Amino acid sequence: MALRTNAATIWLTGVSGAGKTTLAVALASRLRETHVPVEVLDGDEVRAALSPELGFTKPERDQHIRRVAWVSRLLTKHGIVVITATISPYRSIRNWCRGLLTPFVEVFLDCPIEVAEGRDVKGLYARARAGEITTFTGLDDPYEPPDHPEVYLRTDKDSLDACVKKVIEHVTVNRLTFVGRPGR
């Protein structure tokens, strides 16, 4: 028999290269060690599966984020902790997600563009600077940092382990401690 899980959506936001996917995978691994049912919704993977027809204009980005939020809502309704790793550059759509998803933990991965660009294994920043990609967040399209994220991380200064601990500390202090399923 499964124990009840206090599910939530942990929404990771930041520019490309800030460390969202890396943090999501590490955080999910830590939660799974305690048998917490968890799912990572990586923005690039969800876009490929659910939003391949969408481009990168503001309305299209917002539509993509609405889809990620809707899937998050379905999963949390069934007791699964959801960790999203999406740029989600606009405050208005993140605030819309906050209204849809309860509990909602916004985690801002703050990272200077220069550092994020140095981490870019896909070469997206180079392509954007060469004019091959337009509306690239942080360069020719804005990234609007959260006004009051529940968790603020400096991924250029803090270690991955420190970032994971900070997120877990926040959910624990705020009584979102997740209860795992025995024997799984």
Short mmCIF file of N, CA and C in Angstrom, two decimals:
data_model
loop_
_atom_site.label_atom_id
_atom_site.label_comp_id
_atom_site.label_asym_id
_atom_site.label_seq_id
_atom_site.Cartn_x
_atom_site.Cartn_y
_atom_site.Cartn_z
N MET A 1 0.84 -1.19 0.00
CA MET A 1 0.00 0.00 0.00
C MET A 1 0.88 1.25 0.00
N ALA A 2 0.52 2.20 -0.83
CA ALA A 2 1.30 3.43 -0.95
C ALA A 2 0.89 4.43 0.13
N LEU A 3 1.88 5.13 0.64
CA LEU A 3 1.60 6.22 1.56
C LEU A 3 1.23 7.45 0.75
N ARG A 4 0.45 8.31 1.35
CA ARG A 4 0.04 9.53 0.66
C ARG A 4 1.26 10.44 0.45
N THR A 5 1.36 10.98 -0.72
CA THR A 5 2.46 11.88 -1.06
C THR A 5 1.93 13.30 -1.15
N ASN A 6 2.60 14.21 -0.50
CA ASN A 6 2.25 15.61 -0.61
C ASN A 6 2.92 16.14 -1.88
N ALA A 7 2.26 15.96 -3.01
CA ALA A 7 2.84 16.32 -4.30
C ALA A 7 2.90 17.83 -4.47
N ALA A 8 3.82 18.26 -5.32
CA ALA A 8 3.99 19.67 -5.62
C ALA A 8 4.67 19.78 -6.97
N THR A 9 4.64 20.97 -7.53
CA THR A 9 5.42 21.26 -8.72
C THR A 9 6.58 22.16 -8.31
N ILE A 10 7.78 21.72 -8.62
CA ILE A 10 8.99 22.49 -8.39
C ILE A 10 9.39 23.04 -9.75
N TRP A 11 9.20 24.34 -9.95
CA TRP A 11 9.36 24.97 -11.26
C TRP A 11 10.73 25.64 -11.34
N LEU A 12 11.65 25.02 -12.09
CA LEU A 12 12.99 25.57 -12.26
C LEU A 12 12.98 26.51 -13.46
N THR A 13 13.44 27.73 -13.27
CA THR A 13 13.48 28.72 -14.34
C THR A 13 14.81 29.44 -14.35
N GLY A 14 15.26 29.79 -15.54
CA GLY A 14 16.52 30.50 -15.73
C GLY A 14 16.89 30.44 -17.20
N VAL A 15 17.91 31.17 -17.58
CA VAL A 15 18.33 31.21 -18.98
C VAL A 15 18.90 29.85 -19.41
N SER A 16 19.01 29.67 -20.71
CA SER A 16 19.64 28.47 -21.25
C SER A 16 21.06 28.36 -20.70
N GLY A 17 21.41 27.20 -20.18
CA GLY A 17 22.74 26.99 -19.62
C GLY A 17 22.85 27.32 -18.14
N ALA A 18 21.75 27.72 -17.51
CA ALA A 18 21.79 28.05 -16.08
C ALA A 18 21.93 26.81 -15.20
N GLY A 19 21.57 25.64 -15.73
CA GLY A 19 21.69 24.41 -14.95
C GLY A 19 20.37 23.77 -14.58
N LYS A 20 19.29 24.13 -15.25
CA LYS A 20 17.97 23.62 -14.90
C LYS A 20 17.87 22.10 -15.03
N THR A 21 18.27 21.57 -16.18
CA THR A 21 18.17 20.13 -16.39
C THR A 21 19.09 19.39 -15.44
N THR A 22 20.29 19.87 -15.25
CA THR A 22 21.25 19.23 -14.34
C THR A 22 20.68 19.19 -12.92
N LEU A 23 20.12 20.30 -12.47
CA LEU A 23 19.52 20.35 -11.13
C LEU A 23 18.30 19.44 -11.05
N ALA A 24 17.46 19.46 -12.08
CA ALA A 24 16.24 18.63 -12.07
C ALA A 24 16.59 17.16 -11.92
N VAL A 25 17.58 16.70 -12.67
CA VAL A 25 17.98 15.28 -12.62
C VAL A 25 18.55 14.94 -11.24
N ALA A 26 19.40 15.80 -10.71
CA ALA A 26 19.99 15.56 -9.38
C ALA A 26 18.94 15.58 -8.28
N LEU A 27 18.03 16.53 -8.35
CA LEU A 27 16.97 16.65 -7.36
C LEU A 27 16.04 15.43 -7.43
N ALA A 28 15.68 15.03 -8.63
CA ALA A 28 14.82 13.85 -8.79
C ALA A 28 15.51 12.61 -8.23
N SER A 29 16.78 12.46 -8.49
CA SER A 29 17.53 11.32 -7.98
C SER A 29 17.51 11.29 -6.45
N ARG A 30 17.72 12.45 -5.84
CA ARG A 30 17.71 12.53 -4.37
C ARG A 30 16.34 12.16 -3.82
N LEU A 31 15.27 12.64 -4.45
CA LEU A 31 13.92 12.32 -3.99
C LEU A 31 13.60 10.84 -4.19
N ARG A 32 14.05 10.28 -5.31
CA ARG A 32 13.79 8.85 -5.57
C ARG A 32 14.49 7.96 -4.56
N GLU A 33 15.62 8.41 -4.02
CA GLU A 33 16.33 7.64 -2.99
C GLU A 33 15.45 7.40 -1.78
N THR A 34 14.49 8.30 -1.55
CA THR A 34 13.56 8.16 -0.43
C THR A 34 12.20 7.65 -0.90
N HIS A 35 12.18 7.07 -2.09
CA HIS A 35 10.98 6.44 -2.66
C HIS A 35 9.84 7.42 -2.95
N VAL A 36 10.19 8.66 -3.22
CA VAL A 36 9.19 9.65 -3.59
C VAL A 36 8.91 9.51 -5.09
N PRO A 37 7.64 9.40 -5.48
CA PRO A 37 7.33 9.36 -6.91
C PRO A 37 7.55 10.75 -7.52
N VAL A 38 8.43 10.81 -8.50
CA VAL A 38 8.82 12.10 -9.07
C VAL A 38 8.95 11.96 -10.59
N GLU A 39 8.60 13.04 -11.28
CA GLU A 39 8.75 13.09 -12.73
C GLU A 39 9.40 14.40 -13.11
N VAL A 40 10.38 14.34 -14.01
CA VAL A 40 11.03 15.54 -14.52
C VAL A 40 10.41 15.87 -15.88
N LEU A 41 9.96 17.10 -16.02
CA LEU A 41 9.47 17.59 -17.31
C LEU A 41 10.48 18.60 -17.83
N ASP A 42 11.36 18.12 -18.70
CA ASP A 42 12.37 18.98 -19.29
C ASP A 42 11.74 19.75 -20.45
N GLY A 43 11.94 21.05 -20.48
CA GLY A 43 11.30 21.89 -21.49
C GLY A 43 11.59 21.47 -22.91
N ASP A 44 12.84 21.11 -23.20
CA ASP A 44 13.19 20.70 -24.57
C ASP A 44 12.49 19.39 -24.94
N GLU A 45 12.44 18.45 -24.01
CA GLU A 45 11.80 17.16 -24.29
C GLU A 45 10.29 17.31 -24.45
N VAL A 46 9.68 18.11 -23.60
CA VAL A 46 8.23 18.32 -23.70
C VAL A 46 7.91 19.07 -24.99
N ARG A 47 8.74 20.04 -25.34
CA ARG A 47 8.52 20.78 -26.59
C ARG A 47 8.55 19.81 -27.77
N ALA A 48 9.51 18.90 -27.81
CA ALA A 48 9.63 17.94 -28.92
C ALA A 48 8.40 17.04 -28.99
N ALA A 49 7.86 16.66 -27.84
CA ALA A 49 6.73 15.72 -27.81
C ALA A 49 5.37 16.39 -27.95
N LEU A 50 5.17 17.52 -27.28
CA LEU A 50 3.85 18.14 -27.21
C LEU A 50 3.71 19.46 -27.96
N SER A 51 4.82 20.08 -28.30
CA SER A 51 4.75 21.41 -28.91
C SER A 51 5.65 21.56 -30.13
N PRO A 52 5.83 20.53 -30.95
CA PRO A 52 6.79 20.66 -32.06
C PRO A 52 6.40 21.72 -33.09
N GLU A 53 5.12 22.06 -33.14
CA GLU A 53 4.67 23.04 -34.12
C GLU A 53 4.89 24.48 -33.65
N LEU A 54 5.26 24.64 -32.39
CA LEU A 54 5.42 25.98 -31.84
C LEU A 54 6.83 26.51 -32.05
N GLY A 55 6.89 27.80 -32.35
CA GLY A 55 8.17 28.47 -32.47
C GLY A 55 8.54 29.12 -31.15
N PHE A 56 9.20 30.28 -31.23
CA PHE A 56 9.72 30.91 -30.02
C PHE A 56 9.27 32.35 -29.86
N THR A 57 8.12 32.71 -30.46
CA THR A 57 7.54 34.01 -30.18
C THR A 57 6.96 33.97 -28.78
N LYS A 58 6.67 35.13 -28.21
CA LYS A 58 6.09 35.14 -26.86
C LYS A 58 4.80 34.32 -26.79
N PRO A 59 3.83 34.50 -27.69
CA PRO A 59 2.61 33.68 -27.60
C PRO A 59 2.90 32.17 -27.71
N GLU A 60 3.84 31.80 -28.55
CA GLU A 60 4.17 30.38 -28.70
C GLU A 60 4.89 29.84 -27.47
N ARG A 61 5.78 30.62 -26.91
CA ARG A 61 6.46 30.20 -25.67
C ARG A 61 5.43 30.04 -24.54
N ASP A 62 4.52 31.00 -24.45
CA ASP A 62 3.48 30.93 -23.41
C ASP A 62 2.61 29.69 -23.60
N GLN A 63 2.25 29.38 -24.82
CA GLN A 63 1.45 28.18 -25.08
C GLN A 63 2.20 26.93 -24.66
N HIS A 64 3.47 26.86 -24.98
CA HIS A 64 4.29 25.71 -24.57
C HIS A 64 4.30 25.58 -23.04
N ILE A 65 4.48 26.68 -22.34
CA ILE A 65 4.51 26.64 -20.87
C ILE A 65 3.15 26.24 -20.31
N ARG A 66 2.07 26.68 -20.93
CA ARG A 66 0.73 26.24 -20.48
C ARG A 66 0.61 24.72 -20.59
N ARG A 67 1.16 24.15 -21.64
CA ARG A 67 1.11 22.69 -21.81
C ARG A 67 1.93 21.99 -20.73
N VAL A 68 3.11 22.52 -20.45
CA VAL A 68 3.94 21.94 -19.38
C VAL A 68 3.18 22.01 -18.05
N ALA A 69 2.56 23.14 -17.78
CA ALA A 69 1.82 23.32 -16.52
C ALA A 69 0.64 22.36 -16.44
N TRP A 70 -0.04 22.17 -17.54
CA TRP A 70 -1.21 21.28 -17.54
C TRP A 70 -0.79 19.84 -17.24
N VAL A 71 0.30 19.40 -17.83
CA VAL A 71 0.80 18.05 -17.54
C VAL A 71 1.24 17.97 -16.08
N SER A 72 1.88 19.02 -15.59
CA SER A 72 2.29 19.06 -14.18
C SER A 72 1.09 18.92 -13.26
N ARG A 73 0.03 19.61 -13.60
CA ARG A 73 -1.20 19.55 -12.79
C ARG A 73 -1.77 18.14 -12.75
N LEU A 74 -1.79 17.46 -13.89
CA LEU A 74 -2.28 16.09 -13.93
C LEU A 74 -1.45 15.16 -13.06
N LEU A 75 -0.15 15.29 -13.16
CA LEU A 75 0.73 14.42 -12.39
C LEU A 75 0.63 14.68 -10.89
N THR A 76 0.63 15.95 -10.49
CA THR A 76 0.55 16.24 -9.05
C THR A 76 -0.79 15.82 -8.48
N LYS A 77 -1.82 15.88 -9.28
CA LYS A 77 -3.14 15.43 -8.83
C LYS A 77 -3.12 13.95 -8.44
N HIS A 78 -2.19 13.22 -9.03
CA HIS A 78 -2.06 11.79 -8.75
C HIS A 78 -0.89 11.47 -7.82
N GLY A 79 -0.45 12.48 -7.06
CA GLY A 79 0.55 12.25 -6.02
C GLY A 79 1.99 12.23 -6.48
N ILE A 80 2.27 12.72 -7.66
CA ILE A 80 3.63 12.71 -8.17
C ILE A 80 4.24 14.10 -8.02
N VAL A 81 5.44 14.16 -7.50
CA VAL A 81 6.17 15.41 -7.42
C VAL A 81 6.71 15.69 -8.82
N VAL A 82 6.46 16.88 -9.34
CA VAL A 82 6.90 17.25 -10.68
C VAL A 82 7.99 18.31 -10.57
N ILE A 83 9.07 18.07 -11.29
CA ILE A 83 10.14 19.05 -11.39
C ILE A 83 10.19 19.49 -12.85
N THR A 84 9.89 20.75 -13.10
CA THR A 84 9.97 21.25 -14.47
C THR A 84 11.31 21.96 -14.64
N ALA A 85 11.86 21.82 -15.82
CA ALA A 85 13.12 22.49 -16.17
C ALA A 85 12.85 23.24 -17.47
N THR A 86 12.33 24.45 -17.34
CA THR A 86 11.98 25.25 -18.52
C THR A 86 12.52 26.66 -18.36
N ILE A 87 12.92 27.27 -19.46
CA ILE A 87 13.38 28.65 -19.39
C ILE A 87 12.24 29.52 -18.86
N SER A 88 11.04 29.33 -19.38
CA SER A 88 9.85 30.13 -19.02
C SER A 88 10.24 31.58 -18.73
N PRO A 89 10.59 32.32 -19.78
CA PRO A 89 11.22 33.63 -19.58
C PRO A 89 10.31 34.76 -19.11
N TYR A 90 9.00 34.57 -19.17
CA TYR A 90 8.11 35.68 -18.88
C TYR A 90 7.38 35.51 -17.54
N ARG A 91 7.44 36.54 -16.71
CA ARG A 91 6.79 36.51 -15.39
C ARG A 91 5.30 36.21 -15.49
N SER A 92 4.63 36.80 -16.48
CA SER A 92 3.17 36.66 -16.55
C SER A 92 2.77 35.19 -16.69
N ILE A 93 3.44 34.41 -17.50
CA ILE A 93 3.06 33.01 -17.66
C ILE A 93 3.47 32.19 -16.43
N ARG A 94 4.59 32.54 -15.81
CA ARG A 94 4.97 31.83 -14.58
C ARG A 94 3.94 32.11 -13.48
N ASN A 95 3.45 33.35 -13.42
CA ASN A 95 2.42 33.67 -12.44
C ASN A 95 1.12 32.93 -12.75
N TRP A 96 0.82 32.76 -14.03
CA TRP A 96 -0.36 31.96 -14.41
C TRP A 96 -0.18 30.53 -13.93
N CYS A 97 1.00 29.98 -14.09
CA CYS A 97 1.29 28.62 -13.61
C CYS A 97 1.11 28.53 -12.09
N ARG A 98 1.58 29.55 -11.40
CA ARG A 98 1.45 29.58 -9.94
C ARG A 98 -0.02 29.50 -9.53
N GLY A 99 -0.89 30.15 -10.29
CA GLY A 99 -2.32 30.10 -9.99
C GLY A 99 -2.94 28.74 -10.30
N LEU A 100 -2.37 28.03 -11.25
CA LEU A 100 -2.91 26.72 -11.65
C LEU A 100 -2.40 25.59 -10.76
N LEU A 101 -1.17 25.71 -10.33
CA LEU A 101 -0.49 24.61 -9.64
C LEU A 101 -0.32 24.90 -8.16
N THR A 102 -0.81 23.98 -7.34
CA THR A 102 -0.69 24.14 -5.89
C THR A 102 -0.28 22.82 -5.28
N PRO A 103 0.76 22.79 -4.47
CA PRO A 103 1.73 23.84 -4.22
C PRO A 103 2.66 24.05 -5.42
N PHE A 104 3.16 25.26 -5.52
CA PHE A 104 4.04 25.69 -6.60
C PHE A 104 5.29 26.28 -5.96
N VAL A 105 6.43 25.72 -6.28
CA VAL A 105 7.69 26.19 -5.73
C VAL A 105 8.53 26.71 -6.91
N GLU A 106 8.65 28.02 -7.00
CA GLU A 106 9.44 28.61 -8.07
C GLU A 106 10.90 28.70 -7.63
N VAL A 107 11.77 28.10 -8.44
CA VAL A 107 13.20 28.08 -8.15
C VAL A 107 13.91 28.83 -9.28
N PHE A 108 14.53 29.96 -8.94
CA PHE A 108 15.23 30.78 -9.92
C PHE A 108 16.71 30.43 -9.91
N LEU A 109 17.18 29.92 -11.05
CA LEU A 109 18.59 29.61 -11.22
C LEU A 109 19.24 30.82 -11.87
N ASP A 110 19.81 31.66 -11.06
CA ASP A 110 20.44 32.89 -11.53
C ASP A 110 21.85 32.56 -11.99
N CYS A 111 22.15 32.96 -13.21
CA CYS A 111 23.45 32.67 -13.78
C CYS A 111 23.76 33.74 -14.83
N PRO A 112 24.89 34.40 -14.74
CA PRO A 112 25.22 35.40 -15.75
C PRO A 112 25.27 34.77 -17.15
N ILE A 113 24.84 35.53 -18.13
CA ILE A 113 24.82 35.04 -19.52
C ILE A 113 26.20 34.53 -19.93
N GLU A 114 27.26 35.22 -19.53
CA GLU A 114 28.61 34.81 -19.92
C GLU A 114 28.94 33.40 -19.42
N VAL A 115 28.51 33.09 -18.21
CA VAL A 115 28.76 31.75 -17.65
C VAL A 115 27.88 30.72 -18.35
N ALA A 116 26.60 31.06 -18.53
CA ALA A 116 25.68 30.14 -19.21
C ALA A 116 26.17 29.86 -20.62
N GLU A 117 26.66 30.89 -21.29
CA GLU A 117 27.17 30.72 -22.65
C GLU A 117 28.38 29.79 -22.67
N GLY A 118 29.21 29.87 -21.66
CA GLY A 118 30.37 29.00 -21.56
C GLY A 118 30.01 27.54 -21.33
N ARG A 119 28.84 27.29 -20.80
CA ARG A 119 28.36 25.92 -20.54
C ARG A 119 27.60 25.33 -21.73
N ASP A 120 27.37 26.10 -22.75
CA ASP A 120 26.48 25.74 -23.85
C ASP A 120 27.05 24.62 -24.72
N VAL A 121 26.66 23.39 -24.41
CA VAL A 121 27.16 22.23 -25.18
C VAL A 121 26.46 22.10 -26.53
N LYS A 122 25.31 22.70 -26.70
CA LYS A 122 24.57 22.59 -27.96
C LYS A 122 24.97 23.67 -28.97
N GLY A 123 25.74 24.64 -28.53
CA GLY A 123 26.16 25.71 -29.44
C GLY A 123 25.07 26.71 -29.77
N LEU A 124 24.04 26.80 -28.93
CA LEU A 124 22.91 27.68 -29.22
C LEU A 124 23.29 29.16 -29.13
N TYR A 125 24.09 29.52 -28.12
CA TYR A 125 24.48 30.93 -28.00
C TYR A 125 25.30 31.36 -29.22
N ALA A 126 26.22 30.51 -29.67
CA ALA A 126 27.04 30.84 -30.84
C ALA A 126 26.15 31.01 -32.07
N ARG A 127 25.18 30.14 -32.23
CA ARG A 127 24.27 30.25 -33.37
C ARG A 127 23.42 31.52 -33.27
N ALA A 128 22.99 31.86 -32.05
CA ALA A 128 22.20 33.09 -31.86
C ALA A 128 23.06 34.32 -32.16
N ARG A 129 24.29 34.33 -31.70
CA ARG A 129 25.17 35.48 -31.94
C ARG A 129 25.52 35.61 -33.43
N ALA A 130 25.48 34.47 -34.14
CA ALA A 130 25.75 34.49 -35.59
C ALA A 130 24.50 34.84 -36.40
N GLY A 131 23.37 35.03 -35.71
CA GLY A 131 22.13 35.39 -36.39
C GLY A 131 21.35 34.20 -36.94
N GLU A 132 21.79 32.97 -36.63
CA GLU A 132 21.10 31.77 -37.11
C GLU A 132 19.84 31.49 -36.29
N ILE A 133 19.81 31.93 -35.04
CA ILE A 133 18.66 31.77 -34.16
C ILE A 133 18.23 33.16 -33.72
N THR A 134 16.95 33.45 -33.86
CA THR A 134 16.45 34.74 -33.40
C THR A 134 15.55 34.51 -32.19
N THR A 135 15.20 35.58 -31.53
CA THR A 135 14.42 35.56 -30.28
C THR A 135 15.04 34.59 -29.28
N PHE A 136 16.34 34.71 -29.09
CA PHE A 136 17.05 33.85 -28.13
C PHE A 136 17.03 34.52 -26.76
N THR A 137 16.48 33.83 -25.80
CA THR A 137 16.31 34.37 -24.46
C THR A 137 17.65 34.82 -23.87
N GLY A 138 17.65 36.04 -23.38
CA GLY A 138 18.83 36.59 -22.74
C GLY A 138 19.72 37.39 -23.68
N LEU A 139 19.54 37.19 -24.99
CA LEU A 139 20.32 37.95 -25.96
C LEU A 139 19.43 38.95 -26.68
N ASP A 140 18.55 38.47 -27.58
CA ASP A 140 17.66 39.40 -28.28
C ASP A 140 16.20 39.22 -27.88
N ASP A 141 15.95 38.44 -26.87
CA ASP A 141 14.61 38.27 -26.29
C ASP A 141 14.79 38.31 -24.77
N PRO A 142 13.89 38.96 -24.06
CA PRO A 142 14.13 39.16 -22.62
C PRO A 142 13.94 37.89 -21.78
N TYR A 143 14.66 37.87 -20.67
CA TYR A 143 14.36 36.93 -19.59
C TYR A 143 13.97 37.81 -18.41
N GLU A 144 12.76 37.61 -17.90
CA GLU A 144 12.26 38.40 -16.78
C GLU A 144 12.43 37.59 -15.50
N PRO A 145 13.42 37.94 -14.68
CA PRO A 145 13.64 37.17 -13.45
C PRO A 145 12.42 37.23 -12.54
N PRO A 146 12.19 36.17 -11.77
CA PRO A 146 11.07 36.19 -10.82
C PRO A 146 11.25 37.31 -9.79
N ASP A 147 10.14 37.91 -9.40
CA ASP A 147 10.18 38.94 -8.37
C ASP A 147 10.44 38.35 -6.99
N HIS A 148 9.78 37.22 -6.69
CA HIS A 148 9.88 36.62 -5.36
C HIS A 148 9.88 35.10 -5.46
N PRO A 149 10.95 34.51 -6.00
CA PRO A 149 10.96 33.04 -6.08
C PRO A 149 11.05 32.45 -4.68
N GLU A 150 10.49 31.27 -4.53
CA GLU A 150 10.60 30.59 -3.24
C GLU A 150 12.05 30.19 -2.95
N VAL A 151 12.78 29.86 -4.00
CA VAL A 151 14.19 29.49 -3.83
C VAL A 151 15.02 30.24 -4.87
N TYR A 152 16.07 30.89 -4.40
CA TYR A 152 16.98 31.64 -5.27
C TYR A 152 18.34 30.95 -5.24
N LEU A 153 18.84 30.57 -6.42
CA LEU A 153 20.12 29.88 -6.52
C LEU A 153 21.07 30.66 -7.42
N ARG A 154 22.32 30.72 -7.05
CA ARG A 154 23.38 31.28 -7.92
C ARG A 154 24.17 30.09 -8.43
N THR A 155 23.80 29.60 -9.61
CA THR A 155 24.43 28.38 -10.12
C THR A 155 25.84 28.61 -10.62
N ASP A 156 26.26 29.87 -10.72
CA ASP A 156 27.66 30.14 -11.07
C ASP A 156 28.56 30.13 -9.85
N LYS A 157 27.96 30.15 -8.66
CA LYS A 157 28.74 30.20 -7.42
C LYS A 157 28.53 28.99 -6.52
N ASP A 158 27.30 28.43 -6.53
CA ASP A 158 26.98 27.32 -5.64
C ASP A 158 27.16 25.99 -6.35
N SER A 159 27.58 24.99 -5.62
CA SER A 159 27.74 23.65 -6.19
C SER A 159 26.37 23.03 -6.45
N LEU A 160 26.36 22.02 -7.28
CA LEU A 160 25.11 21.31 -7.56
C LEU A 160 24.53 20.74 -6.27
N ASP A 161 25.37 20.13 -5.44
CA ASP A 161 24.90 19.56 -4.19
C ASP A 161 24.29 20.63 -3.28
N ALA A 162 24.92 21.80 -3.22
CA ALA A 162 24.38 22.89 -2.40
C ALA A 162 23.03 23.35 -2.92
N CYS A 163 22.87 23.39 -4.23
CA CYS A 163 21.59 23.79 -4.83
C CYS A 163 20.50 22.76 -4.51
N VAL A 164 20.82 21.48 -4.64
CA VAL A 164 19.85 20.43 -4.30
C VAL A 164 19.44 20.56 -2.84
N LYS A 165 20.41 20.72 -1.97
CA LYS A 165 20.11 20.84 -0.53
C LYS A 165 19.22 22.05 -0.24
N LYS A 166 19.47 23.15 -0.93
CA LYS A 166 18.68 24.36 -0.69
C LYS A 166 17.21 24.15 -1.09
N VAL A 167 16.98 23.47 -2.21
CA VAL A 167 15.60 23.20 -2.63
C VAL A 167 14.94 22.25 -1.64
N ILE A 168 15.61 21.19 -1.26
CA ILE A 168 15.04 20.23 -0.31
C ILE A 168 14.79 20.89 1.04
N GLU A 169 15.69 21.74 1.47
CA GLU A 169 15.49 22.47 2.72
C GLU A 169 14.23 23.33 2.65
N HIS A 170 14.01 24.00 1.52
CA HIS A 170 12.82 24.83 1.38
C HIS A 170 11.54 24.00 1.48
N VAL A 171 11.49 22.89 0.77
CA VAL A 171 10.25 22.11 0.81
C VAL A 171 10.04 21.48 2.18
N THR A 172 11.13 21.15 2.86
CA THR A 172 11.01 20.57 4.21
C THR A 172 10.53 21.62 5.21
N VAL A 173 11.15 22.78 5.20
CA VAL A 173 10.78 23.86 6.12
C VAL A 173 9.32 24.29 5.91
N ASN A 174 8.87 24.24 4.67
CA ASN A 174 7.52 24.67 4.35
C ASN A 174 6.51 23.53 4.35
N ARG A 175 6.86 22.45 5.02
CA ARG A 175 5.97 21.30 5.22
C ARG A 175 5.49 20.67 3.93
N LEU A 176 6.34 20.68 2.94
CA LEU A 176 6.05 19.98 1.70
C LEU A 176 6.87 18.69 1.65
N THR A 177 7.31 18.24 2.83
CA THR A 177 8.13 17.03 2.89
C THR A 177 7.38 15.90 2.20
N PHE A 178 8.06 15.24 1.29
CA PHE A 178 7.44 14.21 0.49
C PHE A 178 7.59 12.85 1.16
N VAL A 179 6.53 12.10 1.17
CA VAL A 179 6.51 10.78 1.79
C VAL A 179 6.62 9.76 0.68
N GLY A 180 7.60 8.89 0.79
CA GLY A 180 7.82 7.89 -0.24
C GLY A 180 6.88 6.70 -0.11
N ARG A 181 6.99 5.83 -1.08
CA ARG A 181 6.21 4.59 -1.11
C ARG A 181 7.11 3.46 -0.66
N PRO A 182 6.71 2.74 0.38
CA PRO A 182 7.58 1.68 0.89
C PRO A 182 7.80 0.59 -0.15
N GLY A 183 9.03 0.06 -0.15
CA GLY A 183 9.34 -1.09 -1.00
C GLY A 183 9.47 -0.77 -2.46
N ARG A 184 9.60 0.48 -2.82
CA ARG A 184 9.72 0.83 -4.24
C ARG A 184 11.03 1.50 -4.50
#
